[in-house]
Short mmCIF file of N, CA and C in Angstrom, two decimals:
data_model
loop_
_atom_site.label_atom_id
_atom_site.label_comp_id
_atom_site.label_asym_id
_atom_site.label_seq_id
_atom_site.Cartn_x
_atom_site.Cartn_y
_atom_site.Cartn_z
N UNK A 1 -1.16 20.57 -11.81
CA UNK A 1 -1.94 20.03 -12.89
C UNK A 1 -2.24 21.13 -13.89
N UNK A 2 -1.83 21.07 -15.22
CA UNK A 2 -1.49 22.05 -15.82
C UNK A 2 -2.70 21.56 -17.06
N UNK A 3 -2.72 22.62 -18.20
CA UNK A 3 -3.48 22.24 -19.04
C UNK A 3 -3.11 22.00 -20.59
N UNK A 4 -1.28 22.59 -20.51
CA UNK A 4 -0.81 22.26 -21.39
C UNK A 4 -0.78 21.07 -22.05
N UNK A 5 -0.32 21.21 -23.38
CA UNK A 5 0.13 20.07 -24.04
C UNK A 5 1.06 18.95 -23.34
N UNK A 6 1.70 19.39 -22.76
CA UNK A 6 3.29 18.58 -22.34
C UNK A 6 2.45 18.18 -20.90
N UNK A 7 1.50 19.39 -20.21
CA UNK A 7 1.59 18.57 -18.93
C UNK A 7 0.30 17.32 -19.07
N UNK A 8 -0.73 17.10 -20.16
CA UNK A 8 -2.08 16.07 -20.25
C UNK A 8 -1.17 14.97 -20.71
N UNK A 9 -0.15 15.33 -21.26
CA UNK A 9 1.14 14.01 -21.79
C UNK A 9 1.55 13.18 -20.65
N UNK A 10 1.65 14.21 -19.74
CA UNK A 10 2.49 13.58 -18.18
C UNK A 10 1.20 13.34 -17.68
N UNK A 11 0.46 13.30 -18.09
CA UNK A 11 -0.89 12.62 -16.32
C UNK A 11 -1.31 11.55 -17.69
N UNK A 12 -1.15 11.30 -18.80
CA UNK A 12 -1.62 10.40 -19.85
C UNK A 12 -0.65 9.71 -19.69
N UNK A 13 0.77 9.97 -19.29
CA UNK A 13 1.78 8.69 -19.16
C UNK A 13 1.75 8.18 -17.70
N UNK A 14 1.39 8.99 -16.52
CA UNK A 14 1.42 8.21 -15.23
C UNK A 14 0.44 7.95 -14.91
N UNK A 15 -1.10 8.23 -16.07
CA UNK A 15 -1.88 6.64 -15.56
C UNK A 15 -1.85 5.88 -15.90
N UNK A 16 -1.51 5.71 -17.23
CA UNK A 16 -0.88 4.02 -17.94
C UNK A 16 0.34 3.95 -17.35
N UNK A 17 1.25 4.23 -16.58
CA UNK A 17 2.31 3.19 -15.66
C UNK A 17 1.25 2.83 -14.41
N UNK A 18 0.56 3.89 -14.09
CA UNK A 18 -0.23 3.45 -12.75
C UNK A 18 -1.33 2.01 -13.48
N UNK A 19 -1.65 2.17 -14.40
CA UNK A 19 -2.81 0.93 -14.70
C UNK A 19 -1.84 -0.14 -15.01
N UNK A 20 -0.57 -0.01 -15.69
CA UNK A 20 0.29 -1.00 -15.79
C UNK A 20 1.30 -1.76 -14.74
N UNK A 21 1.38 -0.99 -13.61
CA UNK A 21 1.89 -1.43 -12.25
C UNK A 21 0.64 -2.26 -11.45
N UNK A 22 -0.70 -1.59 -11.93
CA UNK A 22 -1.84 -2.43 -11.04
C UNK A 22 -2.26 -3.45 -11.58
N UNK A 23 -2.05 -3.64 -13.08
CA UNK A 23 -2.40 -4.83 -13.96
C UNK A 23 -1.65 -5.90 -14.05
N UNK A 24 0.08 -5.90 -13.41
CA UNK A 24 1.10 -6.73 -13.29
C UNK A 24 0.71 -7.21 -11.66
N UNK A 25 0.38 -6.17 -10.83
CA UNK A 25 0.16 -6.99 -9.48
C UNK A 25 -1.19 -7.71 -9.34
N UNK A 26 -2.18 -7.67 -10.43
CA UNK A 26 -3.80 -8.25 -10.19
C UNK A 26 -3.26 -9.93 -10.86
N UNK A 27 -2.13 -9.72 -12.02
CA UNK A 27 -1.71 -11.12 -12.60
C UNK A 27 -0.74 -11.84 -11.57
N UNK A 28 -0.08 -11.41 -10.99
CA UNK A 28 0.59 -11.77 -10.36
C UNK A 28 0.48 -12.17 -8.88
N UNK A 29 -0.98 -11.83 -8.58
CA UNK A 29 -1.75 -12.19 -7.41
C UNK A 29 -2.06 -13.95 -7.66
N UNK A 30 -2.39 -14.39 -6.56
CA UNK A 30 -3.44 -15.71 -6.32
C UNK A 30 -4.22 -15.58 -6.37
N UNK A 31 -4.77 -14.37 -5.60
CA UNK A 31 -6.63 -14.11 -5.13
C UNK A 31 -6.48 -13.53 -6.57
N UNK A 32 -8.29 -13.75 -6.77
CA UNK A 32 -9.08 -13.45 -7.94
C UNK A 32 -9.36 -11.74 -8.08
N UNK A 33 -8.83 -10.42 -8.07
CA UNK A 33 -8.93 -9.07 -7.78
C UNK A 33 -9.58 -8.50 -9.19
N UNK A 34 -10.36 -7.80 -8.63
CA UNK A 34 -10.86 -7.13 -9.88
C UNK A 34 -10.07 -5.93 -9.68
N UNK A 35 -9.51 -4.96 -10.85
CA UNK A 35 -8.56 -4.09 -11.36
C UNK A 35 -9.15 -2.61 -10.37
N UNK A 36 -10.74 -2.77 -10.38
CA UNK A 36 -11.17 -1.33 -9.33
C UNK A 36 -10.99 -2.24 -7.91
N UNK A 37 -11.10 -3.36 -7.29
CA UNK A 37 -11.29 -3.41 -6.19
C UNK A 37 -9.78 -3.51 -5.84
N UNK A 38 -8.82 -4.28 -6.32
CA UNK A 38 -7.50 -4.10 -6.33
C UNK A 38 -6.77 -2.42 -6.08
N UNK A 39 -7.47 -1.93 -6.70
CA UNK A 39 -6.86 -0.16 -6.86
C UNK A 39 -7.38 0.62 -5.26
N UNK A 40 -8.86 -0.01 -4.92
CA UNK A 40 -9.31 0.97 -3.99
C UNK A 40 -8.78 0.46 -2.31
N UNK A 41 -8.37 -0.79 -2.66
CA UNK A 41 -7.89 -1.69 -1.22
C UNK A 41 -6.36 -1.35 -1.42
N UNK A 42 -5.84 -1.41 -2.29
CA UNK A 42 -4.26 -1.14 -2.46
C UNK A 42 -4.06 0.40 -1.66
N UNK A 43 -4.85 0.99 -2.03
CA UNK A 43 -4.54 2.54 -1.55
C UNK A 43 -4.71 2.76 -0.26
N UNK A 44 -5.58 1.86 0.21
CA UNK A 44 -6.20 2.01 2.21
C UNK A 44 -4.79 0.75 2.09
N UNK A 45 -4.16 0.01 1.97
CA UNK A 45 -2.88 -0.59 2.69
C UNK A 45 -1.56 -0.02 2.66
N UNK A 46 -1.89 1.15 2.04
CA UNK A 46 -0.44 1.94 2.30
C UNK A 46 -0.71 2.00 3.20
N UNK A 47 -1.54 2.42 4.27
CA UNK A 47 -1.07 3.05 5.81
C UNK A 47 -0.80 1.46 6.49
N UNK A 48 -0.85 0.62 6.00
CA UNK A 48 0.08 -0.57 6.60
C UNK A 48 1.00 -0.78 6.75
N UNK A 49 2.07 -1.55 7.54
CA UNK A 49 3.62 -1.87 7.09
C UNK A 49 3.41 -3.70 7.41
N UNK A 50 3.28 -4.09 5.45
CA UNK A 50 3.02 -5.45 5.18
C UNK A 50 3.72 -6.07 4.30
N UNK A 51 4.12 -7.04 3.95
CA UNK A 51 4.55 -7.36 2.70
C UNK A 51 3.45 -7.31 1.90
N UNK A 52 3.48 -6.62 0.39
CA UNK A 52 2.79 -6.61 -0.65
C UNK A 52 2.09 -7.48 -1.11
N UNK A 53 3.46 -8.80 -1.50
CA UNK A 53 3.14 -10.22 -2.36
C UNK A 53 2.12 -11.48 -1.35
N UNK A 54 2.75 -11.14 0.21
CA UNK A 54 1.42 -11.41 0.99
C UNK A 54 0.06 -11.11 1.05
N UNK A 55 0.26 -10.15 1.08
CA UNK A 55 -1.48 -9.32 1.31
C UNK A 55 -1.89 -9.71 -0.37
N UNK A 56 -1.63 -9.33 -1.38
CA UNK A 56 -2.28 -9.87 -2.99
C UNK A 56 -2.50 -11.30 -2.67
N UNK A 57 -1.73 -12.10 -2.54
CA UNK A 57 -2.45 -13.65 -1.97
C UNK A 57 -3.61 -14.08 -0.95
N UNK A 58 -3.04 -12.92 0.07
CA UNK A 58 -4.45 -13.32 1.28
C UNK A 58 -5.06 -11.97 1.21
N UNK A 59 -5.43 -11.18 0.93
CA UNK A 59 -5.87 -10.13 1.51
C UNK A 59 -6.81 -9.53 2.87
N UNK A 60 -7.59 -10.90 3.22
CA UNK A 60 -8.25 -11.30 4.23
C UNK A 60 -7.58 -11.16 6.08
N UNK A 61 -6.17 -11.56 5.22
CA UNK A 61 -5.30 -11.84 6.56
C UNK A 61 -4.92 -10.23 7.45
N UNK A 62 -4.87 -10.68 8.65
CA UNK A 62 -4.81 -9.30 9.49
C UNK A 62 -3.30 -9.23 9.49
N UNK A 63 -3.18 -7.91 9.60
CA UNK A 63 -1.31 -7.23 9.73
C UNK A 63 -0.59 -8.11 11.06
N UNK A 64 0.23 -7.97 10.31
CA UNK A 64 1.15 -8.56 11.64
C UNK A 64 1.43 -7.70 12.36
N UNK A 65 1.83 -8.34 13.88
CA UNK A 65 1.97 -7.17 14.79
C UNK A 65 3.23 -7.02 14.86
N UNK A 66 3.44 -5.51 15.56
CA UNK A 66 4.64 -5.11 15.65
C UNK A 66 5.43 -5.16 16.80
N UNK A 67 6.52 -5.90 16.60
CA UNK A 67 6.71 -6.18 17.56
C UNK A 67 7.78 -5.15 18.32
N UNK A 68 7.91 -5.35 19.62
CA UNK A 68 8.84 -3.68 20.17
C UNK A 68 7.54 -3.01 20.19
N UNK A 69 6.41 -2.55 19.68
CA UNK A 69 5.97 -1.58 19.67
C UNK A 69 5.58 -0.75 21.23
N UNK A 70 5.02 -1.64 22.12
CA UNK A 70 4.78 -1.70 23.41
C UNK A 70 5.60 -1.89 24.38
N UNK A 71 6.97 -1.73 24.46
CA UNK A 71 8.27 -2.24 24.77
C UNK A 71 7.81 -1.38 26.30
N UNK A 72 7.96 -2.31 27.11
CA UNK A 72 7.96 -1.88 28.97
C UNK A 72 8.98 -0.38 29.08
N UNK A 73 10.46 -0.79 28.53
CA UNK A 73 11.14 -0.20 28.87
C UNK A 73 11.19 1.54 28.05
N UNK A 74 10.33 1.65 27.10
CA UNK A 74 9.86 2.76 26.82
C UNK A 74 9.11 3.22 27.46
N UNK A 75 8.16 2.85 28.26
CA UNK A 75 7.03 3.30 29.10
C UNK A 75 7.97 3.87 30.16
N UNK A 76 8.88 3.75 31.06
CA UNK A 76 9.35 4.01 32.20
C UNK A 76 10.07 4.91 32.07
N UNK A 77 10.02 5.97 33.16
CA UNK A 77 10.22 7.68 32.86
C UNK A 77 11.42 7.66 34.18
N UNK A 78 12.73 7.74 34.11
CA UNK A 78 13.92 7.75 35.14
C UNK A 78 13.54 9.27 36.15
N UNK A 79 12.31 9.52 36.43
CA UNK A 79 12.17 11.24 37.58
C UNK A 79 12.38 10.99 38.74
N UNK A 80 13.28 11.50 39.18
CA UNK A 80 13.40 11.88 40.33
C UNK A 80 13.46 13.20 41.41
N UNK A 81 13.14 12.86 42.48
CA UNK A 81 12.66 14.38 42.83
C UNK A 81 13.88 14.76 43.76
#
């Protein structure tokens, strides 16, 4: 983060794509999102693995589970003595 000319250009152009990527998904939602509550919930669902266009419609709804994740046959260790 620089203080130049060229670099307040580059953080002045990637927050208007960032407000313009969050302002196309708040229109393009069902649910009613306000532009800060949209921004601060969007950022805690990256550590999800969800579909996007789902969660903007329900946001309410819990992650799907993964499935394999608990797989038996990962648990079991072939040792022999």
């Amino acid at each position: 983060m620089g203080t130049s000319a060229n670099a307040v250009k580059t953080q002045v152009w990637t927050a208007l794509i960032a407000m313009l990527v969050l302002k196309y998904l708040q229109l393009k939602s069902k649910f009613s999102w306000s532009l800060s509550n949209l921004a601060a919930l969007l950022r805690q669902q990256l550590f999800f693995y969800r579909d996007l266009y789902v969660w903007l419609d329900d946001p309410y709804q819990a992650p799907p589970a993964l499935v394999g994740l608990h797989d038996n046959a990962q648990l079991s260790l072939a040792i022999t003595w």
